[in-house]
Short mmCIF file of C-alpha atoms in Angstrom, two decimals:
data_model
loop_
_atom_site.label_atom_id
_atom_site.label_comp_id
_atom_site.label_asym_id
_atom_site.label_seq_id
_atom_site.Cartn_x
_atom_site.Cartn_y
_atom_site.Cartn_z
CA UNK K 1 -49.34 -29.52 1.43
CA UNK K 2 -52.27 -31.84 3.36
CA UNK K 3 -54.40 -33.80 1.37
CA UNK K 4 -58.16 -32.64 1.12
CA UNK K 5 -60.01 -36.47 1.25
CA UNK K 6 -63.46 -37.30 1.76
CA UNK K 7 -65.15 -39.94 4.32
CA UNK K 8 -66.29 -41.97 0.91
CA UNK K 9 -67.66 -45.00 1.74
CA UNK K 10 -70.22 -43.71 3.91
CA UNK K 11 -71.18 -40.39 1.06
CA UNK K 12 -71.89 -43.41 -1.21
CA UNK K 13 -73.82 -45.25 0.85
CA UNK K 14 -75.84 -42.26 1.98
CA UNK K 15 -75.91 -40.75 -1.99
CA UNK K 16 -77.18 -44.49 -2.84
CA UNK K 17 -79.27 -44.96 -0.63
CA UNK K 18 -79.27 -48.91 0.20
CA UNK K 19 -81.89 -48.20 2.89
CA UNK K 20 -84.34 -47.84 0.24
CA UNK K 21 -84.92 -50.59 -2.35
CA UNK K 22 -85.30 -50.42 -5.86
CA UNK K 23 -89.56 -50.05 -7.08
CA UNK K 24 -90.55 -53.61 -8.37
CA UNK K 25 -92.90 -55.27 -10.14
CA UNK K 26 -95.19 -57.60 -8.24
CA UNK K 27 -96.31 -60.75 -8.36
CA UNK K 28 -99.37 -59.18 -7.33
CA UNK K 29 -98.42 -56.56 -11.58
CA UNK K 30 -97.48 -59.63 -13.02
CA UNK K 31 -100.89 -61.16 -12.33
CA UNK K 32 -102.22 -58.05 -13.48
CA UNK K 33 -100.04 -58.51 -16.92
CA UNK K 34 -101.22 -61.76 -18.00
CA UNK K 35 -104.55 -61.03 -17.12
CA UNK K 36 -104.44 -57.87 -19.58
CA UNK K 37 -101.26 -56.25 -20.53
CA UNK K 38 -100.63 -53.16 -19.65
CA UNK K 39 -97.52 -51.18 -19.39
CA UNK K 40 -94.56 -51.98 -17.02
CA UNK K 41 -94.00 -48.42 -14.47
CA UNK K 42 -90.53 -46.74 -16.11
CA UNK K 43 -88.79 -47.26 -12.32
CA UNK K 44 -89.32 -50.71 -11.93
CA UNK K 45 -86.37 -54.14 -11.41
CA UNK K 46 -87.33 -57.14 -12.79
CA UNK K 47 -87.72 -59.64 -9.62
CA UNK K 48 -85.40 -62.42 -10.89
CA UNK K 49 -82.59 -59.24 -11.40
CA UNK K 50 -84.29 -58.18 -7.72
CA UNK K 51 -83.49 -61.06 -6.08
CA UNK K 52 -79.67 -60.22 -6.71
CA UNK K 53 -79.60 -56.80 -6.33
CA UNK K 54 -82.84 -56.59 -2.84
CA UNK K 55 -81.35 -53.93 -0.54
CA UNK K 56 -82.38 -56.09 2.94
CA UNK K 57 -79.36 -58.82 0.98
CA UNK K 58 -76.83 -56.12 -0.35
CA UNK K 59 -76.56 -54.03 2.78
CA UNK K 60 -74.82 -56.91 5.79
CA UNK K 61 -72.66 -57.85 2.65
CA UNK K 62 -71.96 -54.55 2.95
CA UNK K 63 -71.38 -53.86 6.48
CA UNK K 64 -69.07 -57.03 6.10
CA UNK K 65 -66.94 -56.05 3.63
CA UNK K 66 -67.71 -58.58 1.52
CA UNK K 67 -66.96 -57.85 -1.75
CA UNK K 68 -66.59 -60.53 -3.31
CA UNK K 69 -70.02 -61.72 -3.34
CA UNK K 70 -70.92 -58.19 -4.50
CA UNK K 71 -68.83 -58.67 -6.72
CA UNK K 72 -70.95 -62.16 -6.89
CA UNK K 73 -73.90 -60.65 -8.05
CA UNK K 74 -72.60 -57.99 -10.23
CA UNK K 75 -71.55 -60.19 -12.68
CA UNK K 76 -75.14 -62.52 -12.53
CA UNK K 77 -77.21 -58.64 -13.20
CA UNK K 78 -74.62 -57.86 -15.98
CA UNK K 79 -75.46 -61.06 -17.37
CA UNK K 80 -78.97 -60.27 -17.34
CA UNK K 81 -80.04 -59.03 -20.97
CA UNK K 82 -82.54 -56.54 -22.00
CA UNK K 83 -81.98 -54.64 -18.98
CA UNK K 84 -83.94 -51.39 -19.39
CA UNK K 85 -81.86 -47.35 -18.00
CA UNK K 86 -83.30 -47.92 -15.35
CA UNK K 87 -82.23 -51.54 -14.45
CA UNK K 88 -78.69 -50.08 -15.78
CA UNK K 89 -78.95 -47.44 -12.88
CA UNK K 90 -79.73 -49.26 -10.03
CA UNK K 91 -76.59 -51.71 -10.92
CA UNK K 92 -74.14 -48.43 -11.09
CA UNK K 93 -75.06 -47.45 -8.19
CA UNK K 94 -74.41 -51.44 -6.55
CA UNK K 95 -71.08 -51.62 -9.00
CA UNK K 96 -69.71 -47.76 -7.29
CA UNK K 97 -70.96 -48.59 -4.43
CA UNK K 98 -68.45 -52.23 -4.67
CA UNK K 99 -66.25 -50.04 -5.91
CA UNK K 100 -65.71 -48.56 -2.97
CA UNK K 101 -65.37 -51.21 -0.94
CA UNK K 102 -62.62 -52.47 -3.07
CA UNK K 103 -60.88 -49.33 -3.13
CA UNK K 104 -61.22 -48.96 -6.62
CA UNK K 105 -60.37 -44.86 -7.38
CA UNK K 106 -61.63 -44.87 -11.02
CA UNK K 107 -64.88 -47.42 -10.55
CA UNK K 108 -65.33 -44.49 -8.76
CA UNK K 109 -65.56 -42.46 -10.49
CA UNK K 110 -66.53 -44.42 -13.73
CA UNK K 111 -69.52 -45.51 -12.24
CA UNK K 112 -71.24 -42.55 -10.41
CA UNK K 113 -70.58 -40.99 -13.01
CA UNK K 114 -72.86 -43.43 -14.50
CA UNK K 115 -75.18 -42.99 -12.03
CA UNK K 116 -75.60 -39.23 -12.16
CA UNK K 117 -76.26 -39.09 -16.55
CA UNK K 118 -79.20 -41.66 -15.93
CA UNK K 119 -81.06 -39.10 -14.64
CA UNK K 120 -82.89 -41.43 -12.28
CA UNK K 121 -80.11 -40.99 -9.05
CA UNK K 122 -82.43 -38.05 -6.81
CA UNK K 123 -81.70 -34.44 -7.16
CA UNK K 124 -80.50 -34.36 -3.91
CA UNK K 125 -77.83 -36.60 -3.57
CA UNK K 126 -76.29 -35.75 -7.69
CA UNK K 127 -73.73 -33.45 -6.33
CA UNK K 128 -72.49 -35.53 -3.72
CA UNK K 129 -71.62 -38.18 -6.36
CA UNK K 130 -69.74 -35.84 -8.08
CA UNK K 131 -67.99 -34.23 -5.75
CA UNK K 132 -66.88 -38.45 -4.72
CA UNK K 133 -65.68 -38.22 -8.22
CA UNK K 134 -63.68 -34.54 -8.42
CA UNK K 135 -62.51 -36.10 -5.08
CA UNK K 136 -61.28 -39.23 -6.90
CA UNK K 137 -59.52 -36.75 -9.76
CA UNK K 138 -57.98 -34.94 -7.20
CA UNK K 139 -55.87 -37.69 -5.61
CA UNK K 140 -55.35 -39.03 -9.10
CA UNK K 141 -53.83 -35.99 -9.64
CA UNK K 142 -56.13 -34.85 -12.65
CA UNK K 143 -56.54 -31.90 -11.58
CA UNK K 144 -58.96 -30.71 -14.66
CA UNK K 145 -60.81 -33.28 -14.39
CA UNK K 146 -61.43 -32.84 -11.14
CA UNK K 147 -62.08 -28.60 -11.27
CA UNK K 148 -64.02 -29.80 -14.94
CA UNK K 149 -66.02 -32.18 -11.38
CA UNK K 150 -65.84 -29.27 -8.91
CA UNK K 151 -67.64 -27.02 -10.92
CA UNK K 152 -70.36 -28.94 -11.85
CA UNK K 153 -71.19 -30.24 -8.19
CA UNK K 154 -71.24 -25.91 -8.15
CA UNK K 155 -74.10 -26.21 -11.49
CA UNK K 156 -75.88 -28.92 -9.60
CA UNK K 157 -76.84 -26.33 -6.32
CA UNK K 158 -73.65 -28.26 -4.04
CA UNK K 159 -72.05 -26.43 -1.13
CA UNK K 160 -69.35 -24.66 -2.47
CA UNK K 161 -68.05 -23.90 1.73
CA UNK K 162 -67.70 -27.73 1.40
CA UNK K 163 -66.18 -28.13 -1.95
CA UNK K 164 -63.97 -24.93 -2.21
CA UNK K 165 -60.64 -26.43 -0.14
CA UNK K 166 -60.97 -28.90 -3.23
CA UNK K 167 -61.23 -27.23 -5.58
CA UNK K 168 -58.77 -24.12 -4.74
CA UNK K 169 -55.53 -26.74 -4.36
CA UNK K 170 -56.58 -28.49 -7.37
CA UNK K 171 -55.64 -25.24 -9.31
CA UNK K 172 -53.01 -24.27 -7.42
CA UNK K 173 -51.23 -27.90 -8.25
CA UNK K 174 -52.04 -27.08 -11.89
CA UNK K 175 -50.75 -24.05 -11.83
CA UNK K 176 -53.93 -21.98 -11.89
CA UNK K 177 -53.04 -19.07 -9.70
CA UNK K 178 -54.86 -16.96 -11.10
CA UNK K 179 -57.83 -18.61 -10.06
CA UNK K 180 -56.68 -20.18 -6.96
CA UNK K 181 -55.94 -17.01 -5.76
CA UNK K 182 -60.16 -16.11 -5.69
CA UNK K 183 -60.27 -19.36 -3.90
CA UNK K 184 -58.26 -19.19 -1.03
CA UNK K 185 -59.06 -15.07 -0.57
CA UNK K 186 -62.74 -16.23 0.08
CA UNK K 187 -61.89 -18.86 1.47
CA UNK K 188 -59.92 -16.87 4.92
CA UNK K 189 -62.85 -13.86 3.93
CA UNK K 190 -65.55 -16.57 5.36
CA UNK K 191 -62.99 -18.14 8.19
CA UNK K 192 -61.89 -14.83 9.54
CA UNK K 193 -66.13 -13.19 9.29
CA UNK K 194 -66.82 -16.55 11.48
CA UNK K 195 -64.79 -14.92 13.50
CA UNK K 196 -61.71 -18.25 12.77
CA UNK K 197 -57.97 -18.15 12.68
CA UNK K 198 -57.67 -18.68 8.31
CA UNK K 199 -55.27 -22.39 8.53
CA UNK K 200 -51.98 -22.39 8.04
CA UNK K 201 -52.15 -23.72 4.51
CA UNK K 202 -54.33 -21.63 3.34
CA UNK K 203 -52.51 -18.78 4.02
CA UNK K 204 -49.42 -19.96 2.75
CA UNK K 205 -50.99 -21.21 -0.58
CA UNK K 206 -52.18 -17.65 -1.32
CA UNK K 207 -49.00 -16.09 -0.62
CA UNK K 208 -47.44 -18.56 -2.94
CA UNK K 209 -50.12 -18.00 -5.54
CA UNK K 210 -49.70 -14.43 -5.31
CA UNK K 211 -45.62 -14.90 -5.60
CA UNK K 212 -46.47 -16.54 -8.80
CA UNK K 213 -48.69 -13.65 -9.89
CA UNK K 214 -46.53 -11.39 -8.96
CA UNK K 215 -49.52 -9.42 -7.17
CA UNK K 216 -47.87 -7.29 -4.24
CA UNK K 217 -50.26 -5.96 -2.61
CA UNK K 218 -51.77 -10.11 -2.02
CA UNK K 219 -48.86 -11.10 -1.15
CA UNK K 220 -47.53 -8.00 1.62
CA UNK K 221 -51.56 -8.76 2.83
CA UNK K 222 -50.91 -12.14 3.53
CA UNK K 223 -47.42 -12.07 4.86
CA UNK K 224 -48.69 -9.89 7.41
CA UNK K 225 -51.96 -12.03 8.42
CA UNK K 226 -49.73 -15.08 7.89
CA UNK K 227 -47.29 -13.09 11.03
CA UNK K 228 -50.56 -12.20 12.70
CA UNK K 229 -51.59 -15.68 13.84
CA UNK K 230 -48.68 -18.04 13.07
CA UNK K 231 -45.80 -15.78 13.32
CA UNK K 232 -41.77 -17.56 13.43
CA UNK K 233 -38.85 -15.55 12.53
CA UNK K 234 -39.14 -16.43 8.15
CA UNK K 235 -43.19 -14.49 8.54
CA UNK K 236 -41.58 -11.47 10.25
CA UNK K 237 -38.59 -11.77 8.48
CA UNK K 238 -40.43 -11.21 5.16
CA UNK K 239 -43.14 -8.56 6.96
CA UNK K 240 -39.85 -6.36 7.47
CA UNK K 241 -38.57 -7.36 4.10
CA UNK K 242 -41.64 -6.49 2.22
CA UNK K 243 -42.94 -4.08 4.54
CA UNK K 244 -39.88 -1.50 5.03
CA UNK K 245 -36.55 -3.06 3.00
CA UNK K 246 -38.92 -3.85 -0.61
CA UNK K 247 -40.98 -0.34 -0.22
CA UNK K 248 -40.16 3.07 -1.96
CA UNK K 249 -37.89 5.29 -0.75
CA UNK K 250 -36.45 3.82 1.42
CA UNK K 251 -33.54 5.19 2.68
CA UNK K 252 -30.88 2.55 3.39
CA UNK K 253 -29.05 5.20 5.95
CA UNK K 254 -32.08 3.94 8.27
CA UNK K 255 -30.65 0.50 8.37
CA UNK K 256 -30.50 0.79 11.96
CA UNK K 257 -33.09 1.23 13.11
CA UNK K 258 -33.72 -2.40 10.87
CA UNK K 259 -31.68 -4.25 12.26
CA UNK K 260 -32.88 -2.98 16.38
CA UNK K 261 -36.03 -3.84 14.89
CA UNK K 262 -35.25 -7.58 13.80
CA UNK K 263 -33.27 -8.59 16.94
CA UNK K 264 -36.99 -7.71 18.95
CA UNK K 265 -39.08 -9.51 16.53
CA UNK K 266 -36.44 -12.72 15.47
CA UNK K 267 -36.26 -15.29 17.60
CA UNK K 268 -32.68 -15.89 15.69
CA UNK K 269 -30.77 -13.62 13.27
CA UNK K 270 -28.81 -14.00 9.99
CA UNK K 271 -25.21 -13.55 10.91
CA UNK K 272 -24.32 -10.49 8.55
CA UNK K 273 -27.00 -9.53 11.02
CA UNK K 274 -25.22 -9.83 14.47
CA UNK K 275 -22.78 -8.34 12.96
CA UNK K 276 -24.45 -5.12 11.57
CA UNK K 277 -26.80 -4.35 14.00
CA UNK K 278 -22.84 -4.78 16.73
CA UNK K 279 -20.83 -2.72 14.11
CA UNK K 280 -23.44 -0.37 14.08
CA UNK K 281 -24.05 0.48 17.63
CA UNK K 282 -20.19 0.08 18.17
CA UNK K 283 -19.77 3.19 15.48
CA UNK K 284 -22.80 5.35 17.16
CA UNK K 285 -21.67 4.71 21.02
CA UNK K 286 -23.07 2.08 21.99
CA UNK K 287 -20.88 -0.33 23.02
CA UNK K 288 -23.65 -2.88 25.51
CA UNK K 289 -25.82 -2.59 23.33
CA UNK K 290 -23.26 -3.94 20.33
CA UNK K 291 -22.70 -7.16 23.81
CA UNK K 292 -25.76 -7.57 23.92
CA UNK K 293 -26.08 -8.35 19.74
CA UNK K 294 -23.24 -10.60 20.13
CA UNK K 295 -24.35 -12.66 23.23
CA UNK K 296 -27.32 -13.52 22.22
CA UNK K 297 -25.46 -14.43 18.27
CA UNK K 298 -23.24 -16.49 20.13
CA UNK K 299 -26.59 -17.96 22.21
CA UNK K 300 -28.16 -19.43 19.80
CA UNK K 301 -24.90 -20.64 17.34
CA UNK K 302 -24.59 -18.41 15.14
CA UNK K 303 -21.70 -16.50 15.71
CA UNK K 304 -18.02 -18.27 17.02
CA UNK K 305 -17.29 -20.72 14.44
CA UNK K 306 -16.63 -21.01 10.76
CA UNK K 307 -14.20 -18.75 8.51
CA UNK K 308 -14.77 -15.85 10.64
CA UNK K 309 -15.61 -17.14 14.05
CA UNK K 310 -11.72 -15.06 14.94
CA UNK K 311 -13.64 -11.85 13.12
CA UNK K 312 -16.43 -12.28 15.41
CA UNK K 313 -14.19 -12.92 18.64
CA UNK K 314 -12.19 -9.98 18.22
CA UNK K 315 -15.84 -7.58 17.86
CA UNK K 316 -17.00 -9.39 20.64
CA UNK K 317 -13.47 -8.55 22.86
CA UNK K 318 -14.23 -5.05 21.93
CA UNK K 319 -17.94 -4.85 22.54
CA UNK K 320 -17.10 -6.22 25.98
CA UNK K 321 -14.24 -3.31 27.13
CA UNK K 322 -16.17 -0.82 25.35
CA UNK K 323 -19.64 -2.16 27.86
CA UNK K 324 -17.77 -2.23 30.48
CA UNK K 325 -16.52 1.61 30.48
CA UNK K 326 -19.59 2.56 29.78
CA UNK K 327 -21.27 1.16 32.70
CA UNK K 328 -18.68 2.89 34.83
CA UNK K 329 -19.12 5.90 33.34
CA UNK K 330 -22.44 6.64 32.34
CA UNK K 331 -23.38 8.01 35.35
CA UNK K 332 -20.46 11.48 34.69
CA UNK K 333 -22.28 11.55 30.88
CA UNK K 334 -25.61 12.55 32.79
CA UNK K 335 -24.52 16.85 34.05
CA UNK K 336 -23.49 17.40 30.03
CA UNK K 337 -26.13 15.83 28.67
CA UNK K 338 -28.44 18.50 30.29
CA UNK K 339 -26.21 20.76 29.29
CA UNK K 340 -26.61 20.56 25.46
CA UNK K 341 -27.82 22.94 23.10
CA UNK K 342 -30.05 20.50 21.91
CA UNK K 343 -31.72 16.98 22.88
CA UNK K 344 -29.15 14.56 21.21
CA UNK K 345 -27.63 14.12 24.07
CA UNK K 346 -29.93 12.86 26.91
CA UNK K 347 -31.41 10.57 23.69
CA UNK K 348 -27.92 8.66 23.49
CA UNK K 349 -28.10 8.97 27.12
CA UNK K 350 -31.39 7.38 27.55
CA UNK K 351 -30.68 4.90 25.27
CA UNK K 352 -27.79 4.01 26.67
CA UNK K 353 -29.54 3.36 29.64
CA UNK K 354 -32.34 1.36 28.53
CA UNK K 355 -29.70 -0.78 26.55
CA UNK K 356 -27.84 -1.91 30.32
CA UNK K 357 -31.68 -3.07 31.05
CA UNK K 358 -32.51 0.53 33.05
CA UNK K 359 -34.93 1.83 30.65
CA UNK K 360 -37.54 2.71 32.94
CA UNK K 361 -34.31 5.42 33.88
CA UNK K 362 -33.84 5.81 30.17
CA UNK K 363 -37.55 6.17 28.64
CA UNK K 364 -36.33 9.37 30.48
CA UNK K 365 -33.58 10.53 29.78
CA UNK K 366 -35.18 10.39 25.84
CA UNK K 367 -38.43 11.32 26.69
CA UNK K 368 -36.52 15.15 28.36
CA UNK K 369 -33.48 14.55 25.26
CA UNK K 370 -37.61 15.49 22.88
CA UNK K 371 -38.82 17.31 24.70
CA UNK K 372 -35.59 19.15 24.23
CA UNK K 373 -36.17 18.89 20.20
CA UNK K 374 -32.87 20.60 18.48
CA UNK K 375 -32.54 16.75 17.31
CA UNK K 376 -32.09 15.78 13.23
CA UNK K 377 -33.78 12.49 13.88
CA UNK K 378 -36.82 13.31 15.98
CA UNK K 379 -39.02 10.38 15.31
CA UNK K 380 -35.95 7.96 15.25
CA UNK K 381 -35.54 9.04 18.99
CA UNK K 382 -39.25 8.37 18.78
CA UNK K 383 -38.24 4.97 18.27
CA UNK K 384 -35.72 4.60 20.71
CA UNK K 385 -38.37 5.22 22.65
CA UNK K 386 -40.95 3.39 22.09
CA UNK K 387 -38.82 0.20 21.57
CA UNK K 388 -37.77 0.87 25.48
CA UNK K 389 -41.25 1.62 26.34
CA UNK K 390 -41.38 -2.61 24.63
CA UNK K 391 -38.71 -3.84 26.71
CA UNK K 392 -39.72 -1.92 30.11
CA UNK K 393 -43.29 -3.80 29.36
CA UNK K 394 -44.58 -0.57 28.49
CA UNK K 395 -46.74 -1.87 25.70
CA UNK K 396 -49.53 0.60 25.70
CA UNK K 397 -46.64 3.68 25.70
CA UNK K 398 -44.76 2.09 23.49
CA UNK K 399 -47.58 1.56 21.15
CA UNK K 400 -49.00 5.73 21.75
CA UNK K 401 -45.29 6.65 21.04
CA UNK K 402 -44.91 4.35 17.81
CA UNK K 403 -48.35 5.68 15.96
CA UNK K 404 -46.61 9.38 16.31
CA UNK K 405 -44.01 8.47 14.01
CA UNK K 406 -44.49 10.15 10.74
CA UNK K 407 -41.72 10.65 8.90
CA UNK K 408 -40.66 8.79 5.76
CA UNK K 409 -37.66 7.09 3.97
CA UNK K 410 -38.32 3.71 5.72
CA UNK K 411 -39.04 4.81 10.21
CA UNK K 412 -43.13 5.09 9.92
CA UNK K 413 -43.01 1.77 8.33
CA UNK K 414 -40.11 0.29 11.01
CA UNK K 415 -42.63 1.86 13.89
CA UNK K 416 -45.97 0.01 11.98
CA UNK K 417 -44.31 -3.23 12.31
CA UNK K 418 -42.89 -2.50 16.22
CA UNK K 419 -46.77 -1.65 16.81
CA UNK K 420 -47.55 -5.86 14.79
CA UNK K 421 -45.12 -6.75 17.79
CA UNK K 422 -46.48 -5.45 20.54
CA UNK K 423 -51.19 -6.53 19.25
CA UNK K 424 -49.47 -10.50 18.80
CA UNK K 425 -52.71 -12.12 20.52
CA UNK K 426 -52.33 -13.95 23.19
CA UNK K 427 -50.55 -17.57 23.88
CA UNK K 428 -48.34 -16.17 20.07
CA UNK K 429 -44.27 -14.63 19.05
CA UNK K 430 -44.06 -11.05 21.09
CA UNK K 431 -40.21 -9.09 20.89
CA UNK K 432 -38.95 -8.65 24.36
CA UNK K 433 -40.05 -7.11 26.99
CA UNK K 434 -37.22 -8.06 30.26
CA UNK K 435 -33.98 -7.01 28.42
CA UNK K 436 -31.99 -6.08 24.78
CA UNK K 437 -30.44 -9.94 25.90
CA UNK K 438 -33.96 -11.83 25.73
CA UNK K 439 -35.08 -11.62 21.50
CA UNK K 440 -38.50 -12.96 21.23
CA UNK K 441 -40.08 -16.12 21.18
CA UNK K 442 -41.59 -17.42 17.53
CA UNK K 443 -43.00 -20.81 16.73
CA UNK K 444 -40.25 -23.13 13.66
CA UNK K 445 -42.97 -22.57 10.80
#
């Protein structure tokens, strides 16, 4: 987690206003006092104290970071008896600056608090000093104290756009996830309203807070925001897990379309997913699809090693032989598929062509098969059509096809995620569109 920090020295010096001299009882006033006693102005500093704290002398010390001489003057000021509340306020201002110069975090918080509580500090700078106190407490990992000061800052009319990141993090780190969630949501909404991309850290914190709160709706929506702006294999996996597999009504018989989606959306699959995709494709008569999956697994360094290397090699050999045979014989199946009473043969033929990289030809056969009808799962055929269109680079057509998928059991959810992959902004990771063997690039989290 990045550390939210204020430009503390600049902040404090601006708030203290060293260029503005505190009110001083002038010699003329002193003479008047001798001639005719009068009440001293409330907000004045006696001349002997002013000589020590004259801004014209203090400012060069601050600029030169001469903390030792500044401390010497403070010690002399502390030794003066019977200081008025206003004089104590002025001394505490200088102590606050000295603490900042010296890197004394506790001192900054202590004296800034005294300055604010004195009642003499201008209202417009009180909030900034309280924000500095909150920052000190946050750095000290005293998160409850930081939260208290941030609420104080808000009550003083402070700019919460500036302070909300600190408040959200303090709440999160103190495990007040219920408090952190709305703060993070507001920050993200404000960024989006301004046409900006929410920060990755804010999204991650909201994702974690939603997880801790078991807030599934917020978790799922935040995962989708993450994958839209900061796509990665981990986030795409979460989108598919939360938006498809874990949704009520998912049918395990529809797991092959999920595997095909993962193969398109993720840069690298798990070992078991490469194997499951290859075995399922072989079972359904698509050896080239199986070979493509296994080739990608080997290229990624996931398959062909470890205790399962022998099994991987055997499966790959089987897929390679089947793919070679399919390439020789596929054209001979066109006539029988066209004569079939239903469109299943045409859909399968078209998908086989697409797995071989002949996407346009494959799209034509799949469309003929869907139009012919008689399919057990016409929407599953539409998923394959959309995938073939996406791989052919026909993105707009693919989106329309996926939008037409309405079946339950997870199929419409698979289509929805496919659309998300195709609507990735320019420069973000997207599904492969050239060939089945190319997996969409995605940045590492």
